[in-house]
Structures are given as structure tokens and as C-alpha cells.
Short mmCIF file of C-alpha atoms in Angstrom, two decimals:
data_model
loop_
_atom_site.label_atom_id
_atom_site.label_comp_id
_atom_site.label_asym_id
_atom_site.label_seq_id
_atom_site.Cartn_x
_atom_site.Cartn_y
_atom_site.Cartn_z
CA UNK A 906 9.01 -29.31 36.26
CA UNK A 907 10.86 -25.51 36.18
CA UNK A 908 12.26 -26.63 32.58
CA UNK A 909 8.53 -28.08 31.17
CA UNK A 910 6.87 -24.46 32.59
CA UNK A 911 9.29 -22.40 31.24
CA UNK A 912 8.82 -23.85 27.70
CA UNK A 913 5.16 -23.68 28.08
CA UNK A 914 5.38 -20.07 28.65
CA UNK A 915 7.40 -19.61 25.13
CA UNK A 916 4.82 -21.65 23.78
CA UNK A 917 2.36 -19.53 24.88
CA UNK A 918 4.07 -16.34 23.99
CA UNK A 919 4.52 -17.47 20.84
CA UNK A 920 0.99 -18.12 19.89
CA UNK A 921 -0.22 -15.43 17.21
CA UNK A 922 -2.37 -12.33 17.72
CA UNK A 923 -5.52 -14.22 16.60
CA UNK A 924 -5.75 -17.55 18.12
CA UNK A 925 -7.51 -18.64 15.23
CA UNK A 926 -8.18 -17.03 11.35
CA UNK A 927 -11.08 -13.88 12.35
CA UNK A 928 -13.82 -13.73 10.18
CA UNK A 929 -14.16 -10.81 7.62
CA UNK A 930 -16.39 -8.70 10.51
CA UNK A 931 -13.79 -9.35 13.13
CA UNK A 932 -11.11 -8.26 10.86
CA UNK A 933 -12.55 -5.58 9.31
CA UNK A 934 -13.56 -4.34 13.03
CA UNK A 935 -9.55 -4.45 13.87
CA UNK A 936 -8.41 -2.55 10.82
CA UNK A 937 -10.71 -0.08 11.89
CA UNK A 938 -9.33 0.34 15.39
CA UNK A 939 -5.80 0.18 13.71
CA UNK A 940 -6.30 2.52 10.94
CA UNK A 941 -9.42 3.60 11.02
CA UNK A 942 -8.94 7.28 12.15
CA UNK A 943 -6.18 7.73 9.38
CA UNK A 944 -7.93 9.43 6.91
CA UNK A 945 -5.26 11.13 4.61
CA UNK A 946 -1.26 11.75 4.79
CA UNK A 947 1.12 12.87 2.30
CA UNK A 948 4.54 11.29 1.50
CA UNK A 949 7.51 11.50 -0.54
CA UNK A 950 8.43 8.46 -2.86
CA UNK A 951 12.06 8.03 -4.25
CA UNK A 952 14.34 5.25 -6.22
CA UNK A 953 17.46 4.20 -5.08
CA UNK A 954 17.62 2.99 -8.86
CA UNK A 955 17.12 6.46 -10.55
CA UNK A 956 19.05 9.13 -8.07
CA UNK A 957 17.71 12.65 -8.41
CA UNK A 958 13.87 11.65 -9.35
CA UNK A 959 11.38 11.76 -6.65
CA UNK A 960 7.65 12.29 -6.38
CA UNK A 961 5.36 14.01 -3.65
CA UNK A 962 2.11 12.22 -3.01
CA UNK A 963 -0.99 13.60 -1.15
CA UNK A 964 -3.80 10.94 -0.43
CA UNK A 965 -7.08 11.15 1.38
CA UNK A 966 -9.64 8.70 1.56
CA UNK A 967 -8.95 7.07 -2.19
CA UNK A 968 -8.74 10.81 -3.93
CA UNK A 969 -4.84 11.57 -4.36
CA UNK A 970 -2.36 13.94 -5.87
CA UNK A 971 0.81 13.32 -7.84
CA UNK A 972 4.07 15.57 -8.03
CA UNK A 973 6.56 14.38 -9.62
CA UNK A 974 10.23 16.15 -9.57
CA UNK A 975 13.65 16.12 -11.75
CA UNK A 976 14.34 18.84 -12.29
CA UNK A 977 11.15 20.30 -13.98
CA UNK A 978 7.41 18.63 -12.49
CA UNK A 979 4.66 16.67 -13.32
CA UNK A 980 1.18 16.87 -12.15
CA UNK A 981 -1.50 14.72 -11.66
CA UNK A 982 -4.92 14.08 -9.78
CA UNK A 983 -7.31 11.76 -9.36
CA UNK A 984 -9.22 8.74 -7.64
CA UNK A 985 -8.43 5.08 -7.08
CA UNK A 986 -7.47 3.70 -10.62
CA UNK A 987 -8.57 6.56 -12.09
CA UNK A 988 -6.88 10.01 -13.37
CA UNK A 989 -8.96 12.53 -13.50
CA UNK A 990 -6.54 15.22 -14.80
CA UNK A 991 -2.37 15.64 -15.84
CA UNK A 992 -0.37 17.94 -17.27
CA UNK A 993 1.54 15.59 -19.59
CA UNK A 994 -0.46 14.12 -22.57
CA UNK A 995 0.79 10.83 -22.12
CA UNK A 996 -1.04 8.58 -19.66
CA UNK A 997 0.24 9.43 -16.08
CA UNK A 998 1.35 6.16 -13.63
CA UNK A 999 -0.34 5.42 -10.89
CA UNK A 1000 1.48 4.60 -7.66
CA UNK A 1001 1.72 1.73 -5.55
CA UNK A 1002 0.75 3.32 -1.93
CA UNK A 1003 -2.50 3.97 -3.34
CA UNK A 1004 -3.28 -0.07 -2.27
CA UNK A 1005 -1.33 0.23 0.81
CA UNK A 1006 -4.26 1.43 3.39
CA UNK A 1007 -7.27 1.63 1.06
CA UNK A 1008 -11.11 2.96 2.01
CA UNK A 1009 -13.06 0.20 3.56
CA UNK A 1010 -10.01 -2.55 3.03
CA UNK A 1011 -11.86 -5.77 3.69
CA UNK A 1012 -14.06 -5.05 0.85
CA UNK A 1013 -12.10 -3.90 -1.29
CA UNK A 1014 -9.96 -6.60 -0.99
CA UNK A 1015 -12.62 -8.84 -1.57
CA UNK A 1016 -13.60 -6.40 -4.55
CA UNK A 1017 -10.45 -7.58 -5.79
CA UNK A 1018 -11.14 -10.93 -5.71
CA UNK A 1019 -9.28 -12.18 -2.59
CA UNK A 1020 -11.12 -14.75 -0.54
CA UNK A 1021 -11.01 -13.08 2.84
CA UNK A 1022 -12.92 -16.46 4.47
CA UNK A 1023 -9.83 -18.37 3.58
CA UNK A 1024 -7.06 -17.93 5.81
CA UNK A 1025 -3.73 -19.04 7.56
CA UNK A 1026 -0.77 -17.99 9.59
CA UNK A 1027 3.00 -18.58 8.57
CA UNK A 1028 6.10 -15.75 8.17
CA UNK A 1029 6.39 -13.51 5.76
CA UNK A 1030 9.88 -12.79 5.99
CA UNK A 1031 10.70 -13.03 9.68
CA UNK A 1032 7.29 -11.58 10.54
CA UNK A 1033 4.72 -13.73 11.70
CA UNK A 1034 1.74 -12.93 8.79
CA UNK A 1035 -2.41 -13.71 8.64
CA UNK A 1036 -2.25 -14.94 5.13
CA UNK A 1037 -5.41 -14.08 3.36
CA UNK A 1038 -6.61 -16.18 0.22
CA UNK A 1039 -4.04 -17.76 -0.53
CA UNK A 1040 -0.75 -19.55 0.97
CA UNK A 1041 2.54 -18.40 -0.20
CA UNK A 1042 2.93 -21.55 -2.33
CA UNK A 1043 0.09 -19.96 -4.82
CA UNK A 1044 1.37 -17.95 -6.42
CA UNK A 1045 -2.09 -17.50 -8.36
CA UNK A 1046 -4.78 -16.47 -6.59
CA UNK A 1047 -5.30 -12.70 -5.17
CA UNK A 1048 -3.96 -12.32 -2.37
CA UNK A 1049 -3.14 -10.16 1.09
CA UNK A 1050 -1.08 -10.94 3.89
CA UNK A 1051 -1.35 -9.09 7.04
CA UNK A 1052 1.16 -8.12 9.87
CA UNK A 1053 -0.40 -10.56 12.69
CA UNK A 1054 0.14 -8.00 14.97
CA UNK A 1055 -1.09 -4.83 13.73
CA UNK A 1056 -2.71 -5.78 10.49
CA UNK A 1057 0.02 -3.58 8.49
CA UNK A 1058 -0.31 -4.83 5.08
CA UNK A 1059 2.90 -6.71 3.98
CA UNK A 1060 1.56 -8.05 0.41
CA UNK A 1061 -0.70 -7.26 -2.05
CA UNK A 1062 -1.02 -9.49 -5.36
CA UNK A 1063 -4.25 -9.06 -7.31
CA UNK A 1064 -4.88 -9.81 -11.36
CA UNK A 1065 -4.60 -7.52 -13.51
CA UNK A 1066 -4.79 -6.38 -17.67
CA UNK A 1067 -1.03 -6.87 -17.55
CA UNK A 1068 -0.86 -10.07 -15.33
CA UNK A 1069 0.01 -10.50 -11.61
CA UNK A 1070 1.05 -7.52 -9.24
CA UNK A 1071 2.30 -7.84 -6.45
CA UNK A 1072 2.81 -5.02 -4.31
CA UNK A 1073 5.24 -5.18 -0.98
CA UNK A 1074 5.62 -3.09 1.87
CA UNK A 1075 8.27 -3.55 4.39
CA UNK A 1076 10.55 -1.63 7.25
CA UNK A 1077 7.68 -0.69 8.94
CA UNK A 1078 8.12 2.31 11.46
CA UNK A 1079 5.47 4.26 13.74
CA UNK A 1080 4.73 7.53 12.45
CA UNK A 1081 2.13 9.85 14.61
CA UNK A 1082 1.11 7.07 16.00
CA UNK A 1083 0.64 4.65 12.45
CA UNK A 1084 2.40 1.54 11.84
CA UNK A 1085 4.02 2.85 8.33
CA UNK A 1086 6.23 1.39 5.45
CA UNK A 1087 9.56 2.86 4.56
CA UNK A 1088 9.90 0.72 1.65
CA UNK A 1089 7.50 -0.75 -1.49
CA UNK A 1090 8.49 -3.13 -4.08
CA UNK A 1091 6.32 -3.22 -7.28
CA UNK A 1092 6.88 -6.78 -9.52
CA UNK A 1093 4.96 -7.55 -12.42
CA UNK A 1094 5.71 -9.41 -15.57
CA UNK A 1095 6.71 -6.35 -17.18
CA UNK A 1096 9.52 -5.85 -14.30
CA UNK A 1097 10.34 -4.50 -11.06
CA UNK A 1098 11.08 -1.12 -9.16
CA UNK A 1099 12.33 -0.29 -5.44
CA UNK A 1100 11.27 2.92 -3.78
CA UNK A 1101 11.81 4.62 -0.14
CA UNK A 1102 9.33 6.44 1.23
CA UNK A 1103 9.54 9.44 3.32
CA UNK A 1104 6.01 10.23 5.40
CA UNK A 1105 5.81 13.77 5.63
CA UNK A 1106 2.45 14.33 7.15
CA UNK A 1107 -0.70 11.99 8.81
CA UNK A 1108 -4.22 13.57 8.52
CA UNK A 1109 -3.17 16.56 7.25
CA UNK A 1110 -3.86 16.70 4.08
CA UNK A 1111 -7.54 16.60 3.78
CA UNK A 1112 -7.95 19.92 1.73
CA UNK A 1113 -10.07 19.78 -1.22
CA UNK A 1114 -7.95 22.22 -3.16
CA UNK A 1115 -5.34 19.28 -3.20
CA UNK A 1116 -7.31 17.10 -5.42
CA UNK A 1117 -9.24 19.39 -7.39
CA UNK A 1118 -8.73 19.19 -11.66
CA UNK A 1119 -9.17 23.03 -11.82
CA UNK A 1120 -6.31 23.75 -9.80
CA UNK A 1121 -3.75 22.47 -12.06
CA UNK A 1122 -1.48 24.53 -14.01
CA UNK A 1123 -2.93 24.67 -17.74
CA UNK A 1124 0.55 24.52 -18.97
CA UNK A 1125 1.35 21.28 -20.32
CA UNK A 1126 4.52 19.52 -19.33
CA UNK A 1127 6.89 17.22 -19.98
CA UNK A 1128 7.12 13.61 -18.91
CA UNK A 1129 9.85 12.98 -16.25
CA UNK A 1130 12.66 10.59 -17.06
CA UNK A 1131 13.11 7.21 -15.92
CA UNK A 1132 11.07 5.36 -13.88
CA UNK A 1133 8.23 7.15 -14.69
CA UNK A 1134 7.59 4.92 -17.28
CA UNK A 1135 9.01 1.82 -15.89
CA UNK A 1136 6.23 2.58 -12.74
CA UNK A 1137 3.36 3.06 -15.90
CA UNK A 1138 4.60 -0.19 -17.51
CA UNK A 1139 4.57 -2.45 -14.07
CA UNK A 1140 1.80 -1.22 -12.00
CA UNK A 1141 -1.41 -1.02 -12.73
CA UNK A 1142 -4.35 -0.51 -10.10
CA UNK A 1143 -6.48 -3.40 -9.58
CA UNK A 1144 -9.72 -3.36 -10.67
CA UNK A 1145 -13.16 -4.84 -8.36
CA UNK A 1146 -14.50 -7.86 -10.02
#
């Protein structure tokens, strides 16, 4: 009787967060709670691939701010998918934290054409995941797969102009109180790229001066070596259907 209780109790433990797949309100409501109140941060992206290249990145509420740095820098700003201003002449990549913790994420997700009302638990990894519109045997459909504990966002694969993206975040640590990723992992038909990330500040960087076009430098600039065009080539931001 001791024996059949104890495994009960794993059973039980076990279970996941949700007992069963929440509704879009339901999750929507707990990404609030969970993120809600994070509403900018700035953090440092490098490549393990590509030593001595590294770019600073400043994001608040879907407006953002690239520097990139090797030696001379690169500037950018803008919103989303969108650049609104650069000082190379080239187009300027976008980068793949922008889809990490997006504005409003259960409808944007569904913007991006991920079936939120069709859902299931498994592991991604070793982590027990809420699998969001589609199962990891599709490879597909959009789709976004969820932490089952805190809702951290583990995968992100959406359509795109150049094919499937998927974006993946992983080594999650808590930062000022935020479950954030230490790693992303960008894979598209066009290839792949690895990059660290270093979180440098949570809800501090809110100031509008960050984002603005007319405080860039004037000067033009060259592009930065390797992978800034690998990133242009194999991410692109996904756009609402």
C-alpha cells in the first residue's frame, strides 16, 4: 500500500503546469502575469563562430536599437520587421530576440499564423513543453512551444519569403526577476548561426532617444564582417498573415 502511494505521488508531481491545453484567454492571461510588466531590456549578442564581433541591442515594447561592434560600429533603428533608419547602405539584419517576448504574444503569434486552439504537451529537449500548433513531427506548420512552467518561449518556427525559421532559445536563467535565454539558434534554409547572450539591463531602457532616426550619426559606415550577413541571409522577421 506504502509502495502504490508513493508512486501515486510521482504521478501526481509529474502532471504538467496546465492540467489540460488553456485556451488562448487563459494563456494569454498567464503570459501576462509572467511577462507582462517587462516592458524593455537591453542585451548583448555574440558568436562563438565569429570571435571578436558582437552587437548591443536595446528593445522596448517592439521599437529596438542595433549596435553592432568589430572594431568600427554599425547602427540601426527601428520597429518589428521594419528598419526605420542605418548607417550602412546595405540592408541592415534584423535579430532573432526581437520574436523572443513580443507585444501582445498570443496574437501575434496567431498573426503569424500559428493555431493557438491547437495544442499538446511533450519535451522539448528535457523540458516538459505546451506545444502550440503543431507537434514536433510537423515540421510545417507555424509553430510555438512554450516552457510548461513559465511560458518561456523555447521555439519559434513561422513561414517566411525565404522558407521556414525557426528560432530557439535555450539555457534559460532568472534575470531581475525574468525567466531569460542565454542562448538562440537561428536555422533556415539558407543556414544556421549560434549566439550567447549577455542581459545587461530589464526595464531600463525605455528612453525615446534610444530609438529615435534623428539621433543617428549622419556618417555612413561600413558593414561589419561576418555574420552580419550570414544573420541578413537566415533570418528574416515574420510577417502577420
Amino acid at each position: 500500500m506504502k509502495t502504490l502511494l508513493t508512486i501515486l505521488m510521482v504521478c501526481l508531481t509529474a502532471l504538467p503546469a496546465f492540467a489540460f491545453v488553456p485556451d488562448g484567454e487563459e494563456l494569454a492571461a498567464r503570459l501576462q502575469k509572467n511577462y507582462g510588466p517587462l516592458r524593455s531590456w537591453q542585451a548583448r549578442m555574440t558568436f562563438p563562430d565569429y570571435p571578436g564581433v558582437s552587437v548591443d541591442l536595446w528593445y522596448a515594447r517592439g521599437k529596438w536599437r542595433q549596435q553592432w561592434q568589430a572594431g568600427d560600429k554599425a547602427v540601426a533603428v527601428g520597429s518589428l520587421g521594419n528598419v526605420a533608419g542605418a548607417c550602412t547602405a546595405g540592408a541592415f539584419p534584423l535579430s532573432p530576440l526581437f520574436v523572443w517576448m513580443v507585444p501582445h504574444p498570443v496574437k501575434t503569434w496567431q498573426a503569424w499564423g500559428v493555431d493557438v486552439t491547437s495544442g499538446s504537451f511533450g519535451f522539448c529537449g528535457e523540458a516538459p513543453c505546451l506545444m502550440l500548433g503543431a507537434d514536433p513531427a510537423d515540421k510545417a506548420r507555424p509553430t510555438v512551444y512554450l516552457n510548461n512552467e513559465d511560458l518561456a518561449p523555447l521555439t519559434v518556427r513561422y513561414p517566411s519569403d525565404a522558407g521556414m525559421v525557426t528560432v530557439e532559445f535555450s539555457d534559460y536563467r532568472t534575470y531581475a526577476g525574468y525567466r531569460v535565454p542565454q542562448q538562440v539558434a537561428v536555422r533556415s534554409a539558407q543556414g544556421e548561426l549560434a549566439a550567447k547572450v549577455e542581459w545587461v539591463r530589464i526595464n531600463g531602457a525605455d528612453g525615446e532617444e534610444l530609438y529615435a532616426r534623428d539621433a543617428l550619426d549622419p556618417m555612413p559606415c561600413a558593414e561589419p564582417p561576418m555574420p552580419f550577413d550570414l544573420l541578413r541571409q537566415t533570418f528574416r522577421y515574420p510577417r502577420a498573415k
